[in-house]
Structures are given as structure tokens and as C-alpha cells.
PDB file of C-alpha atoms in Angstrom:
ATOM      1  CA  MET A   1     236.561 -91.226  37.606  1.00 46.00           C
ATOM      2  CA  SER A   2     233.061 -91.564  37.725  1.00 45.00           C
ATOM      3  CA  VAL A   3     230.427 -90.888  35.851  1.00 43.00           C
ATOM      4  CA  THR A   4     229.043 -87.957  37.235  1.00 44.00           C
ATOM      5  CA  GLU A   5     232.202 -86.564  36.938  1.00 45.00           C
ATOM      6  CA  GLN A   6     233.700 -87.412  33.695  1.00 49.00           C
ATOM      7  CA  LYS A   7     229.860 -85.576  32.244  1.00 50.00           C
ATOM      8  CA  PRO A   8     231.116 -82.202  33.514  1.00 54.00           C
ATOM      9  CA  ARG A   9     234.179 -82.476  32.068  1.00 54.00           C
ATOM     10  CA  GLU A  10     232.518 -83.553  29.012  1.00 55.00           C
ATOM     11  CA  GLY A  11     230.589 -80.582  28.863  1.00 62.00           C
ATOM     12  CA  TRP A  12     234.118 -78.574  29.906  1.00 63.00           C
ATOM     13  CA  PHE A  13     235.342 -79.310  26.607  1.00 65.00           C
ATOM     14  CA  SER A  14     232.306 -79.493  24.207  1.00 70.00           C
ATOM     15  CA  GLN A  15     232.019 -75.742  25.346  1.00 64.00           C
ATOM     16  CA  LEU A  16     235.407 -74.788  24.429  1.00 66.00           C
ATOM     17  CA  LEU A  17     235.295 -76.395  21.490  1.00 67.00           C
ATOM     18  CA  MET A  18     232.161 -74.305  20.487  1.00 66.00           C
ATOM     19  CA  ALA A  19     233.975 -71.629  21.514  1.00 66.00           C
ATOM     20  CA  ALA A  20     236.762 -71.697  19.237  1.00 70.00           C
ATOM     21  CA  ALA A  21     234.832 -72.937  16.484  1.00 69.00           C
ATOM     22  CA  GLY A  22     232.839 -69.717  16.297  1.00 66.00           C
ATOM     23  CA  GLY A  23     236.201 -67.370  17.180  1.00 65.00           C
ATOM     24  CA  ALA A  24     237.610 -69.089  14.187  1.00 71.00           C
ATOM     25  CA  VAL A  25     235.067 -68.767  12.325  1.00 70.00           C
ATOM     26  CA  VAL A  26     234.427 -65.096  13.496  1.00 69.00           C
ATOM     27  CA  TRP A  27     238.389 -64.855  12.741  1.00 65.00           C
ATOM     28  CA  ALA A  28     238.564 -66.577   9.121  1.00 69.00           C
ATOM     29  CA  GLY A  29     235.017 -63.945   8.291  1.00 70.00           C
ATOM     30  CA  THR A  30     237.410 -60.875   9.574  1.00 67.00           C
ATOM     31  CA  VAL A  31     239.972 -61.949   7.931  1.00 61.00           C
ATOM     32  CA  PHE A  32     238.434 -62.162   4.576  1.00 65.00           C
ATOM     33  CA  GLY A  33     236.816 -59.316   4.458  1.00 67.00           C
ATOM     34  CA  LEU A  34     239.315 -56.575   5.606  1.00 63.00           C
ATOM     35  CA  HIS A  35     241.553 -57.967   2.613  1.00 62.00           C
ATOM     36  CA  ALA A  36     239.016 -58.400   0.544  1.00 67.00           C
ATOM     37  CA  TYR A  37     238.460 -54.544   1.248  1.00 64.00           C
ATOM     38  CA  GLU A  38     242.362 -53.961   1.093  1.00 66.00           C
ATOM     39  CA  GLU A  39     241.766 -55.416  -2.427  1.00 67.00           C
ATOM     40  CA  GLN A  40     238.649 -52.706  -3.698  1.00 68.00           C
ATOM     41  CA  VAL A  41     241.582 -50.020  -2.118  1.00 69.00           C
ATOM     42  CA  ALA A  42     244.935 -51.299  -3.439  1.00 70.00           C
ATOM     43  CA  VAL A  43     243.276 -51.560  -7.079  1.00 66.00           C
ATOM     44  CA  GLN A  44     241.939 -48.144  -6.886  1.00 68.00           C
ATOM     45  CA  GLY A  45     245.028 -47.153  -5.964  1.00 70.00           C
ATOM     46  CA  ILE A  46     247.250 -49.257  -9.024  1.00 67.00           C
ATOM     47  CA  ARG A  47     244.085 -47.686 -11.524  1.00 69.00           C
ATOM     48  CA  LEU A  48     244.891 -44.758 -10.996  1.00 67.00           C
ATOM     49  CA  ALA A  49     248.485 -45.128 -11.340  1.00 65.00           C
ATOM     50  CA  LEU A  50     247.769 -46.413 -14.954  1.00 67.00           C
ATOM     51  CA  GLU A  51     246.146 -44.635 -16.356  1.00 67.00           C
ATOM     52  CA  ALA A  52     248.846 -41.778 -16.773  1.00 58.00           C
ATOM     53  CA  GLN A  53     250.795 -44.365 -18.188  1.00 63.00           C
ATOM     54  CA  VAL A  54     248.486 -46.392 -20.466  1.00 64.00           C
ATOM     55  CA  SER A  55     245.980 -45.356 -22.988  1.00 62.00           C
ATOM     56  CA  GLY A  56     242.926 -47.381 -24.596  1.00 58.00           C
ATOM     57  CA  VAL A  57     241.571 -49.012 -21.072  1.00 63.00           C
ATOM     58  CA  ASN A  58     238.035 -48.118 -20.765  1.00 61.00           C
ATOM     59  CA  GLN A  59     238.833 -46.347 -17.550  1.00 64.00           C
ATOM     60  CA  GLN A  60     234.256 -46.983 -16.587  1.00 61.00           C
ATOM     61  CA  ALA A  61     234.800 -50.520 -16.707  1.00 65.00           C
ATOM     62  CA  ALA A  62     237.950 -50.202 -14.732  1.00 64.00           C
ATOM     63  CA  ASP A  63     236.190 -49.087 -12.310  1.00 63.00           C
ATOM     64  CA  SER A  64     233.984 -52.117 -11.998  1.00 65.00           C
ATOM     65  CA  VAL A  65     237.176 -54.243 -11.379  1.00 71.00           C
ATOM     66  CA  LYS A  66     237.094 -55.810  -7.660  1.00 69.00           C
ATOM     67  CA  SER A  67     240.748 -57.380  -8.062  1.00 73.00           C
ATOM     68  CA  ILE A  68     243.768 -57.136  -9.256  1.00 72.00           C
ATOM     69  CA  ASP A  69     244.407 -60.395 -11.228  1.00 71.00           C
ATOM     70  CA  GLU A  70     240.962 -58.671 -13.339  1.00 73.00           C
ATOM     71  CA  LEU A  71     242.735 -55.348 -13.647  1.00 69.00           C
ATOM     72  CA  TRP A  72     246.020 -57.434 -14.427  1.00 68.00           C
ATOM     73  CA  GLN A  73     244.212 -58.776 -17.036  1.00 71.00           C
ATOM     74  CA  MET A  74     241.926 -55.523 -18.428  1.00 68.00           C
ATOM     75  CA  TYR A  75     245.407 -54.025 -18.864  1.00 67.00           C
ATOM     76  CA  ALA A  76     246.793 -56.992 -20.517  1.00 69.00           C
ATOM     77  CA  ALA A  77     244.694 -56.607 -22.886  1.00 62.00           C
ATOM     78  CA  SER A  78     245.377 -52.944 -23.931  1.00 66.00           C
ATOM     79  CA  GLY A  79     249.234 -54.409 -24.776  1.00 67.00           C
ATOM     80  CA  LEU A  80     250.789 -53.298 -20.752  1.00 70.00           C
ATOM     81  CA  GLU A  81     253.663 -56.239 -19.727  1.00 69.00           C
ATOM     82  CA  ARG A  82     253.177 -57.902 -16.642  1.00 75.00           C
ATOM     83  CA  ALA A  83     256.801 -56.314 -15.305  1.00 72.00           C
ATOM     84  CA  ASP A  84     255.205 -52.859 -16.297  1.00 65.00           C
ATOM     85  CA  PHE A  85     252.735 -53.805 -14.023  1.00 70.00           C
ATOM     86  CA  ASP A  86     253.968 -55.148 -11.250  1.00 68.00           C
ATOM     87  CA  ARG A  87     256.749 -52.660 -11.068  1.00 70.00           C
ATOM     88  CA  VAL A  88     253.110 -50.171 -10.898  1.00 68.00           C
ATOM     89  CA  SER A  89     251.481 -52.354  -8.328  1.00 69.00           C
ATOM     90  CA  GLN A  90     254.073 -53.545  -6.062  1.00 69.00           C
ATOM     91  CA  PRO A  91     254.030 -50.760  -3.968  1.00 70.00           C
ATOM     92  CA  VAL A  92     250.470 -50.174  -3.866  1.00 68.00           C
ATOM     93  CA  ILE A  93     250.053 -53.405  -2.544  1.00 66.00           C
ATOM     94  CA  ASP A  94     252.591 -54.046  -0.525  1.00 64.00           C
ATOM     95  CA  SER A  95     251.501 -49.864   0.857  1.00 63.00           C
ATOM     96  CA  HIS A  96     247.593 -51.292   1.518  1.00 59.00           C
ATOM     97  CA  PHE A  97     248.267 -54.932   3.009  1.00 60.00           C
ATOM     98  CA  THR A  98     249.229 -55.252   6.180  1.00 59.00           C
ATOM     99  CA  LEU A  99     248.600 -57.419   9.153  1.00 61.00           C
ATOM    100  CA  LEU A 100     246.066 -55.389  10.620  1.00 60.00           C
ATOM    101  CA  PRO A 101     242.846 -56.987   9.410  1.00 61.00           C
ATOM    102  CA  GLU A 102     244.708 -60.513  11.751  1.00 63.00           C
ATOM    103  CA  LEU A 103     244.781 -58.606  14.163  1.00 67.00           C
ATOM    104  CA  ILE A 104     241.189 -57.066  14.295  1.00 68.00           C
ATOM    105  CA  ALA A 105     239.737 -60.617  13.355  1.00 65.00           C
ATOM    106  CA  GLY A 106     241.864 -61.992  16.236  1.00 70.00           C
ATOM    107  CA  LEU A 107     240.680 -59.729  18.935  1.00 72.00           C
ATOM    108  CA  ALA A 108     236.966 -60.251  17.379  1.00 70.00           C
ATOM    109  CA  ALA A 109     237.695 -64.160  18.089  1.00 69.00           C
ATOM    110  CA  ILE A 110     239.268 -63.696  20.965  1.00 75.00           C
ATOM    111  CA  LEU A 111     235.304 -61.449  22.350  1.00 74.00           C
ATOM    112  CA  ILE A 112     234.090 -64.205  20.285  1.00 72.00           C
ATOM    113  CA  PHE A 113     235.194 -67.023  22.530  1.00 71.00           C
ATOM    114  CA  PHE A 114     234.481 -65.392  25.498  1.00 73.00           C
ATOM    115  CA  THR A 115     231.499 -64.684  24.645  1.00 76.00           C
ATOM    116  CA  VAL A 116     230.112 -67.928  23.983  1.00 73.00           C
ATOM    117  CA  ASN A 117     231.852 -69.166  27.102  1.00 72.00           C
ATOM    118  CA  LEU A 118     229.788 -67.067  29.073  1.00 76.00           C
ATOM    119  CA  LEU A 119     226.955 -67.800  27.204  1.00 76.00           C
ATOM    120  CA  VAL A 120     227.287 -71.183  27.116  1.00 74.00           C
ATOM    121  CA  MET A 121     228.063 -71.324  30.629  1.00 75.00           C
ATOM    122  CA  ASN A 122     224.972 -69.647  31.958  1.00 79.00           C
ATOM    123  CA  TRP A 123     223.063 -71.745  29.528  1.00 77.00           C
ATOM    124  CA  ARG A 124     224.130 -75.000  31.151  1.00 77.00           C
ATOM    125  CA  ARG A 125     224.371 -73.137  34.665  1.00 80.00           C
ATOM    126  CA  ASN A 126     219.826 -72.449  34.013  1.00 82.00           C
ATOM    127  CA  ARG A 127     219.373 -75.381  33.124  1.00 81.00           C
ATOM    128  CA  ARG A 128     221.488 -76.804  35.967  1.00 82.00           C
ATOM    129  CA  TYR A 129     219.612 -74.279  38.478  1.00 81.00           C
ATOM    130  CA  GLN A 130     216.412 -75.729  36.511  1.00 84.00           C
ATOM    131  CA  ALA A 131     216.213 -79.372  36.553  1.00 83.00           C
ATOM    132  CA  LEU A 132     216.995 -78.878  41.155  1.00 81.00           C
ATOM    133  CA  VAL A 133     213.987 -76.599  40.790  1.00 80.00           C
ATOM    134  CA  ASP A 134     212.218 -79.666  38.545  1.00 80.00           C
ATOM    135  CA  GLU A 135     213.443 -82.063  41.060  1.00 81.00           C
ATOM    136  CA  HIS A 136     212.382 -80.079  44.239  1.00 76.00           C
ATOM    137  CA  GLN A 137     208.940 -79.840  42.683  1.00 77.00           C
ATOM    138  CA  GLN A 138     208.251 -83.866  41.054  1.00 78.00           C
ATOM    139  CA  SER A 139     209.357 -83.813  45.188  1.00 73.00           C
ATOM    140  CA  LEU A 140     207.094 -81.799  46.797  1.00 68.00           C
ATOM    141  CA  GLU A 141     204.675 -83.355  44.879  1.00 69.00           C
ATOM    142  CA  MET A 142     205.756 -87.017  45.805  1.00 65.00           C
ATOM    143  CA  SER A 143     205.881 -85.911  49.411  1.00 59.00           C
ATOM    144  CA  ARG A 144     202.263 -84.574  48.910  1.00 61.00           C
ATOM    145  CA  GLU A 145     200.930 -87.031  47.401  1.00 58.00           C
ATOM    146  CA  GLN A 146     201.784 -89.359  50.928  1.00 59.00           C
ATOM    147  CA  ILE A 147     200.796 -87.170  52.936  1.00 55.00           C
ATOM    148  CA  GLU A 148     197.235 -87.835  51.160  1.00 53.00           C
ATOM    149  CA  GLN A 149     197.701 -91.186  50.860  1.00 55.00           C
ATOM    150  CA  ALA A 150     198.572 -91.359  54.848  1.00 59.00           C
ATOM    151  CA  SER A 151     195.696 -89.162  54.994  1.00 60.00           C
ATOM    152  CA  GLY A 152     193.289 -91.799  53.148  1.00 86.00           C
ATOM    153  CA  LYS A 153     191.819 -88.708  51.191  1.00 91.00           C
ATOM    154  CA  ASP A 154     191.677 -87.968  47.987  1.00 92.00           C
ATOM    155  CA  PRO A 155     193.821 -84.922  46.493  1.00 90.00           C
ATOM    156  CA  VAL A 156     191.035 -84.221  44.404  1.00 91.00           C
ATOM    157  CA  THR A 157     187.790 -84.957  45.903  1.00 93.00           C
ATOM    158  CA  GLY A 158     188.584 -84.847  49.923  1.00 92.00           C
ATOM    159  CA  LEU A 159     186.802 -88.307  49.299  1.00 95.00           C
ATOM    160  CA  VAL A 160     188.344 -91.386  50.774  1.00 94.00           C
ATOM    161  CA  ASN A 161     190.897 -92.898  48.356  1.00 94.00           C
ATOM    162  CA  ALA A 162     191.311 -96.243  46.833  1.00 94.00           C
ATOM    163  CA  SER A 163     193.806 -97.770  50.012  1.00 92.00           C
ATOM    164  CA  GLN A 164     191.864 -96.540  52.776  1.00 94.00           C
ATOM    165  CA  PHE A 165     188.589 -97.821  50.898  1.00 95.00           C
ATOM    166  CA  GLU A 166     190.056-101.334  50.972  1.00 95.00           C
ATOM    167  CA  ILE A 167     190.484-101.806  54.542  1.00 94.00           C
ATOM    168  CA  LEU A 168     187.095 -99.990  55.402  1.00 95.00           C
ATOM    169  CA  LEU A 169     185.904-102.398  52.888  1.00 96.00           C
ATOM    170  CA  ASP A 170     187.492-105.699  54.843  1.00 96.00           C
ATOM    171  CA  ILE A 171     186.390-103.515  58.264  1.00 95.00           C
ATOM    172  CA  GLU A 172     182.971-103.517  57.436  1.00 95.00           C
ATOM    173  CA  CYS A 173     182.348-106.778  56.072  1.00 96.00           C
ATOM    174  CA  ARG A 174     183.162-108.443  59.763  1.00 95.00           C
ATOM    175  CA  ARG A 175     181.556-106.402  61.068  1.00 94.00           C
ATOM    176  CA  ALA A 176     178.248-106.874  59.285  1.00 94.00           C
ATOM    177  CA  VAL A 177     179.311-111.175  59.986  1.00 94.00           C
ATOM    178  CA  ARG A 178     179.850-110.683  63.748  1.00 94.00           C
ATOM    179  CA  GLU A 179     177.272-108.575  63.883  1.00 92.00           C
ATOM    180  CA  PHE A 180     174.292-109.826  61.907  1.00 93.00           C
ATOM    181  CA  THR A 181     173.671-106.954  59.957  1.00 93.00           C
ATOM    182  CA  PRO A 182     173.338-106.786  56.020  1.00 94.00           C
ATOM    183  CA  LEU A 183     175.848-104.754  53.727  1.00 95.00           C
ATOM    184  CA  SER A 184     175.402-102.920  50.980  1.00 95.00           C
ATOM    185  CA  LEU A 185     178.417-101.624  47.933  1.00 96.00           C
ATOM    186  CA  ILE A 186     177.266 -99.081  44.978  1.00 97.00           C
ATOM    187  CA  LEU A 187     179.865 -98.656  42.108  1.00 97.00           C
ATOM    188  CA  LEU A 188     179.246 -96.267  39.763  1.00 97.00           C
ATOM    189  CA  GLU A 189     181.310 -94.854  37.126  1.00 96.00           C
ATOM    190  CA  PRO A 190     180.741 -92.175  34.212  1.00 96.00           C
ATOM    191  CA  ASP A 191     179.967 -93.521  31.139  1.00 95.00           C
ATOM    192  CA  SER A 192     182.848 -93.509  28.593  1.00 92.00           C
ATOM    193  CA  GLU A 193     180.352 -92.486  25.862  1.00 91.00           C
ATOM    194  CA  TYR A 194     180.126 -89.046  28.119  1.00 92.00           C
ATOM    195  CA  LEU A 195     183.767 -89.647  28.857  1.00 92.00           C
ATOM    196  CA  ASN A 196     184.709 -89.261  25.529  1.00 91.00           C
ATOM    197  CA  ASP A 197     182.686 -86.102  24.329  1.00 89.00           C
ATOM    198  CA  LEU A 198     183.345 -84.260  27.627  1.00 90.00           C
ATOM    199  CA  PRO A 199     186.649 -82.255  26.871  1.00 89.00           C
ATOM    200  CA  GLU A 200     190.110 -83.813  28.892  1.00 88.00           C
ATOM    201  CA  GLU A 201     190.488 -80.481  30.807  1.00 89.00           C
ATOM    202  CA  ASP A 202     186.543 -81.340  32.643  1.00 91.00           C
ATOM    203  CA  HIS A 203     187.227 -84.296  33.894  1.00 93.00           C
ATOM    204  CA  PRO A 204     188.634 -83.040  37.321  1.00 93.00           C
ATOM    205  CA  VAL A 205     185.686 -80.823  37.464  1.00 93.00           C
ATOM    206  CA  MET A 206     183.427 -83.596  36.802  1.00 94.00           C
ATOM    207  CA  ALA A 207     184.863 -86.297  39.064  1.00 94.00           C
ATOM    208  CA  GLN A 208     184.407 -83.211  42.439  1.00 95.00           C
ATOM    209  CA  LEU A 209     180.892 -81.848  40.853  1.00 94.00           C
ATOM    210  CA  LEU A 210     180.326 -85.744  41.384  1.00 95.00           C
ATOM    211  CA  ALA A 211     181.488 -86.150  44.409  1.00 95.00           C
ATOM    212  CA  LYS A 212     179.697 -83.740  45.542  1.00 95.00           C
ATOM    213  CA  ASN A 213     176.391 -84.620  44.437  1.00 94.00           C
ATOM    214  CA  LEU A 214     176.914 -88.237  46.164  1.00 95.00           C
ATOM    215  CA  GLN A 215     178.284 -86.514  49.420  1.00 94.00           C
ATOM    216  CA  GLN A 216     174.384 -84.347  49.717  1.00 93.00           C
ATOM    217  CA  THR A 217     172.809 -87.582  49.207  1.00 91.00           C
ATOM    218  CA  VAL A 218     174.690 -89.970  51.552  1.00 91.00           C
ATOM    219  CA  PHE A 219     175.508 -88.848  54.892  1.00 85.00           C
ATOM    220  CA  ARG A 220     174.488 -91.084  57.612  1.00 90.00           C
ATOM    221  CA  PRO A 221     176.879 -91.891  60.007  1.00 90.00           C
ATOM    222  CA  GLY A 222     179.730 -95.053  58.896  1.00 91.00           C
ATOM    223  CA  ASP A 223     178.501 -94.832  55.628  1.00 94.00           C
ATOM    224  CA  VAL A 224     181.444 -94.613  53.160  1.00 96.00           C
ATOM    225  CA  ILE A 225     181.992 -92.293  50.164  1.00 96.00           C
ATOM    226  CA  ALA A 226     185.024 -93.187  48.041  1.00 96.00           C
ATOM    227  CA  ARG A 227     186.786 -92.152  45.052  1.00 96.00           C
ATOM    228  CA  ILE A 228     189.141 -95.828  43.822  1.00 95.00           C
ATOM    229  CA  SER A 229     189.914 -94.607  40.242  1.00 93.00           C
ATOM    230  CA  ASP A 230     190.150 -91.872  38.094  1.00 92.00           C
ATOM    231  CA  TYR A 231     186.130 -92.319  37.284  1.00 93.00           C
ATOM    232  CA  ARG A 232     185.360 -94.843  39.357  1.00 96.00           C
ATOM    233  CA  PHE A 233     183.555 -94.222  42.928  1.00 97.00           C
ATOM    234  CA  ALA A 234     182.298 -96.774  45.657  1.00 97.00           C
ATOM    235  CA  LEU A 235     179.539 -96.962  48.451  1.00 97.00           C
ATOM    236  CA  LEU A 236     179.996 -98.568  51.231  1.00 96.00           C
ATOM    237  CA  LEU A 237     176.595 -98.414  53.163  1.00 96.00           C
ATOM    238  CA  PRO A 238     177.011-100.656  56.504  1.00 94.00           C
ATOM    239  CA  ALA A 239     173.069-101.615  57.637  1.00 90.00           C
ATOM    240  CA  THR A 240     171.907-101.395  54.367  1.00 85.00           C
ATOM    241  CA  ASN A 241     169.235-103.741  53.266  1.00 78.00           C
ATOM    242  CA  GLU A 242     167.562-104.346  49.869  1.00 71.00           C
ATOM    243  CA  GLN A 243     166.139-100.869  49.554  1.00 84.00           C
ATOM    244  CA  SER A 244     169.853 -99.716  47.764  1.00 91.00           C
ATOM    245  CA  PRO A 245     169.269-100.132  44.145  1.00 93.00           C
ATOM    246  CA  GLN A 246     166.809 -97.139  45.083  1.00 94.00           C
ATOM    247  CA  LEU A 247     169.618 -95.334  46.366  1.00 94.00           C
ATOM    248  CA  ALA A 248     171.465 -95.928  43.558  1.00 95.00           C
ATOM    249  CA  GLU A 249     168.327 -95.153  41.158  1.00 95.00           C
ATOM    250  CA  ARG A 250     168.179 -92.016  43.128  1.00 95.00           C
ATOM    251  CA  LEU A 251     171.983 -90.437  42.541  1.00 95.00           C
ATOM    252  CA  ARG A 252     171.789 -91.777  38.684  1.00 95.00           C
ATOM    253  CA  GLN A 253     169.128 -89.365  38.069  1.00 95.00           C
ATOM    254  CA  GLN A 254     170.530 -86.292  40.418  1.00 95.00           C
ATOM    255  CA  ALA A 255     173.411 -87.289  38.098  1.00 94.00           C
ATOM    256  CA  THR A 256     172.358 -85.744  34.977  1.00 94.00           C
ATOM    257  CA  GLU A 257     171.470 -82.696  36.494  1.00 93.00           C
ATOM    258  CA  ILE A 258     175.325 -82.418  36.334  1.00 92.00           C
ATOM    259  CA  VAL A 259     175.569 -80.461  33.092  1.00 92.00           C
ATOM    260  CA  LEU A 260     179.424 -80.166  31.630  1.00 89.00           C
ATOM    261  CA  GLY A 261     179.901 -79.410  27.988  1.00 82.00           C
ATOM    262  CA  GLY A 262     176.639 -78.884  26.908  1.00 86.00           C
ATOM    263  CA  GLN A 263     176.015 -82.975  28.237  1.00 89.00           C
ATOM    264  CA  PRO A 264     174.056 -84.634  31.534  1.00 93.00           C
ATOM    265  CA  MET A 265     176.145 -86.772  33.287  1.00 95.00           C
ATOM    266  CA  LEU A 266     175.154 -90.433  31.936  1.00 95.00           C
ATOM    267  CA  LEU A 267     176.159 -93.265  34.994  1.00 96.00           C
ATOM    268  CA  SER A 268     176.024 -96.536  35.156  1.00 96.00           C
ATOM    269  CA  LEU A 269     175.420 -98.332  38.755  1.00 97.00           C
ATOM    270  CA  GLY A 270     176.189-101.826  40.004  1.00 97.00           C
ATOM    271  CA  VAL A 271     174.515-102.681  43.502  1.00 96.00           C
ATOM    272  CA  SER A 272     175.422-105.127  45.867  1.00 95.00           C
ATOM    273  CA  THR A 273     173.294-106.580  48.856  1.00 95.00           C
ATOM    274  CA  MET A 274     174.424-108.714  51.058  1.00 94.00           C
ATOM    275  CA  GLN A 275     173.263-110.690  53.731  1.00 93.00           C
ATOM    276  CA  PRO A 276     176.008-111.529  56.783  1.00 93.00           C
ATOM    277  CA  SER A 277     176.836-115.160  55.874  1.00 91.00           C
ATOM    278  CA  ALA A 278     179.943-117.366  55.270  1.00 89.00           C
ATOM    279  CA  GLN A 279     180.117-115.105  51.783  1.00 91.00           C
ATOM    280  CA  LEU A 280     180.105-111.877  53.154  1.00 94.00           C
ATOM    281  CA  SER A 281     183.993-111.317  52.130  1.00 95.00           C
ATOM    282  CA  ALA A 282     185.540-108.109  50.986  1.00 96.00           C
ATOM    283  CA  ALA A 283     186.422-109.745  48.233  1.00 96.00           C
ATOM    284  CA  HIS A 284     183.351-111.284  46.962  1.00 96.00           C
ATOM    285  CA  ILE A 285     181.463-108.200  47.698  1.00 96.00           C
ATOM    286  CA  GLN A 286     183.613-106.210  45.470  1.00 96.00           C
ATOM    287  CA  GLN A 287     184.235-108.810  42.901  1.00 96.00           C
ATOM    288  CA  LEU A 288     179.785-109.527  42.548  1.00 96.00           C
ATOM    289  CA  THR A 289     179.731-105.657  42.555  1.00 97.00           C
ATOM    290  CA  GLU A 290     181.662-104.373  39.656  1.00 97.00           C
ATOM    291  CA  ASP A 291     180.379-107.392  36.989  1.00 97.00           C
ATOM    292  CA  LEU A 292     176.957-105.849  37.881  1.00 97.00           C
ATOM    293  CA  LEU A 293     178.774-102.135  36.935  1.00 97.00           C
ATOM    294  CA  GLN A 294     180.065-104.144  33.965  1.00 96.00           C
ATOM    295  CA  GLN A 295     176.507-105.650  33.136  1.00 97.00           C
ATOM    296  CA  ALA A 296     174.989-102.282  33.804  1.00 96.00           C
ATOM    297  CA  GLN A 297     178.015-100.632  30.917  1.00 96.00           C
ATOM    298  CA  ASN A 298     177.015-103.597  28.802  1.00 96.00           C
ATOM    299  CA  ASN A 299     173.784-102.917  28.480  1.00 95.00           C
ATOM    300  CA  GLY A 300     174.196 -99.580  27.324  1.00 94.00           C
ATOM    301  CA  GLY A 301     174.912 -97.906  29.976  1.00 94.00           C
ATOM    302  CA  ASN A 302     172.681 -94.763  32.144  1.00 95.00           C
ATOM    303  CA  GLN A 303     171.331 -97.891  34.265  1.00 96.00           C
ATOM    304  CA  VAL A 304     171.559 -99.526  37.494  1.00 96.00           C
ATOM    305  CA  SER A 305     172.369-103.613  38.112  1.00 96.00           C
ATOM    306  CA  PHE A 306     171.859-104.870  41.288  1.00 94.00           C
ATOM    307  CA  ASN A 307     172.176-108.073  42.858  1.00 94.00           C
ATOM    308  CA  THR A 308     170.066-107.942  46.495  1.00 91.00           C
ATOM    309  CA  GLU A 309     169.835-110.482  49.264  1.00 88.00           C
ATOM    310  CA  GLN A 310     166.981-110.310  51.022  1.00 78.00           C
ATOM    311  CA  SER A 311     166.590-110.233  54.314  1.00 69.00           C
ATOM    312  CA  LEU A 312     164.309-111.312  57.219  1.00 56.00           C
ATOM    313  CA  GLU A 313     164.138-108.852  59.557  1.00 49.00           C
ATOM    314  CA  VAL A 314     164.117-104.811  57.678  1.00 45.00           C
ATOM    315  CA  PRO A 315     167.046-103.002  59.893  1.00 45.00           C
ATOM    316  CA  VAL A 316     167.647 -98.687  59.478  1.00 45.00           C
ATOM    317  CA  THR A 317     168.128 -98.021  55.665  1.00 48.00           C
ATOM    318  CA  TYR A 318     167.776 -95.674  52.891  1.00 50.00           C
ATOM    319  CA  SER A 319     164.239 -95.365  51.542  1.00 49.00           C
ATOM    320  CA  ASP A 320     162.219 -93.229  48.897  1.00 47.00           C
TER     321      ASP A 320
END
């Protein structure tokens, strides 16, 4: 028997046990309650039968008696013999104590048994349906993410995603060496102090506003804006020379105009501009720029750290 076959059977057996336990509790409680009621009625019948035969018994006290044993003790104190008490009480007991409580309790137990079974069955069915819905939802989310990954787009901002950025960075490095043009890379990230003060639910909004600000500033054909992690963005700028730090400073100042949670956005930026050479590779320029970004963050944040190689000729670039 497979595990998947065994689990439903175990669940069904547990369901039957639960229903049977519920039915047994109801049966026992009903029998006890009805027999207790029958005994109270029988006690009153016995008391009325003995009232005319035995004197010296406090009738008000006898009215409060709940069990036959308590009634016997009260009449025994007045001198009544047990045989006389049994002779009077037995016919009353025989007429009041029947199997009706067991029958009623049995019907109630059967009703509870099937009701519990039905409720548990519906609960299990609903849980299976919910599990299927959750599974399909996860499958849809995974499919959506796969489609977005295949399209090279970040789902939150619509920018180039990390995997596509790696491809484009390698392509642009090779092109810069082949065409003998400089290449600039800017990595930027909101400062941790700013992120810690920003409510978690505002983080996606922050990413969208920052993306929009970058798109309004960096718009040349061939320029690439990417979101490469939750909070890190990259600007890949072909044919851009040592003026790239001025562009980074402009981006930092513009970010302070984005206010969320009452706080202006604070950015740290690392900037690298490399001239075409054998050292210009995707791994090298990315590591160099990451180190510069880390340097800006370690120096207090909200600043630009840069390293720009000087060019002999001035290509098309961003300027103030």
C-alpha cells in the first residue's frame, strides 16, 4: 500500500473514531440525565406513598430529597424498616425506571454519530479543496514569475531584471572593447537607515517611485536601467565617459525629492567608468562598482563614490 493510499484510510478511521466518541459521550450523558430525572419522579412517588403510613418525617425536608437512598435514610431515622420501605418503593421504582432513556440516548447518539461524520467529512473536503486552490495559486505565481523571468522584466518596476542585466552587461563590455568606447556602470541603493525607518508595506512603492525617477533621467537609446535585487538598482551606460559621477550626483539629489513616511529618500551610489582595454569585463567592472557602493555606504551613506578612467577623446555623454 502506498503512502498516499494509507493516509486517506487513516483519516477515515480517525473520523469514525471521533464520531463514535461523540456518540458515546452523548449516549452516556443522555442516559444519566434521564435516569436522574426518573429517580427524582420516583422519589416523589415513594414519598407520597409513605406519607400516609409513616409519621414524624419532616415533609419539607423530604420534598428536597433527590435520590432514593437519601429518602430511605430519612425514613429509616423515623424507625421504618428496610423491608417496609422496599415493599412500598419497589412498585413505584418498577413503574418509573424503563429502557426509554437508553432508547432516546441511542437515537441521539446515532444522530450525533452521523452529524459529526458529516461535519468532519465537509471539513476535510473543504481543506482538500483549499489545498488544491493554494496549489493552483502557487503554480500560477510560479508560471507568472517564469514568464517575467523569460521576458527579462522585474515584476514590481517593469525594469530589466537581474538575470537579463547580467547578459546585457557582458554584451556591452564586449561591445565597448570592440568599438573602443568607454563604459560606465552605476550601482545605487537606498541607505539602510532610510529603509529601517520606512514601513515594510511602503517598500514596493519606494522601488516603483525610484524606478520612475531613474527612467525620467536616464533615457538614451542603449542605456539600461535594471533592478538587480530588492533594493539595488543598476545603470549600464554605454559610450559614457568620466562625466558619470555628475549624473550619479544628480540622481542622488533627485531621490531626496521622493518622500515616503515623512522621510526623503537617501541613496548611496557607486560609479565606475572604464576605458576599453583587456581589463574591461563584466565581472571586473561589476566588482569594482560594488566596492565603490560599499565604500559610499560605509562612509555614512547619501553620497557618491566613483572611480573614472580618463579618456583621450570625449564621446557622447551626460552632462550638467
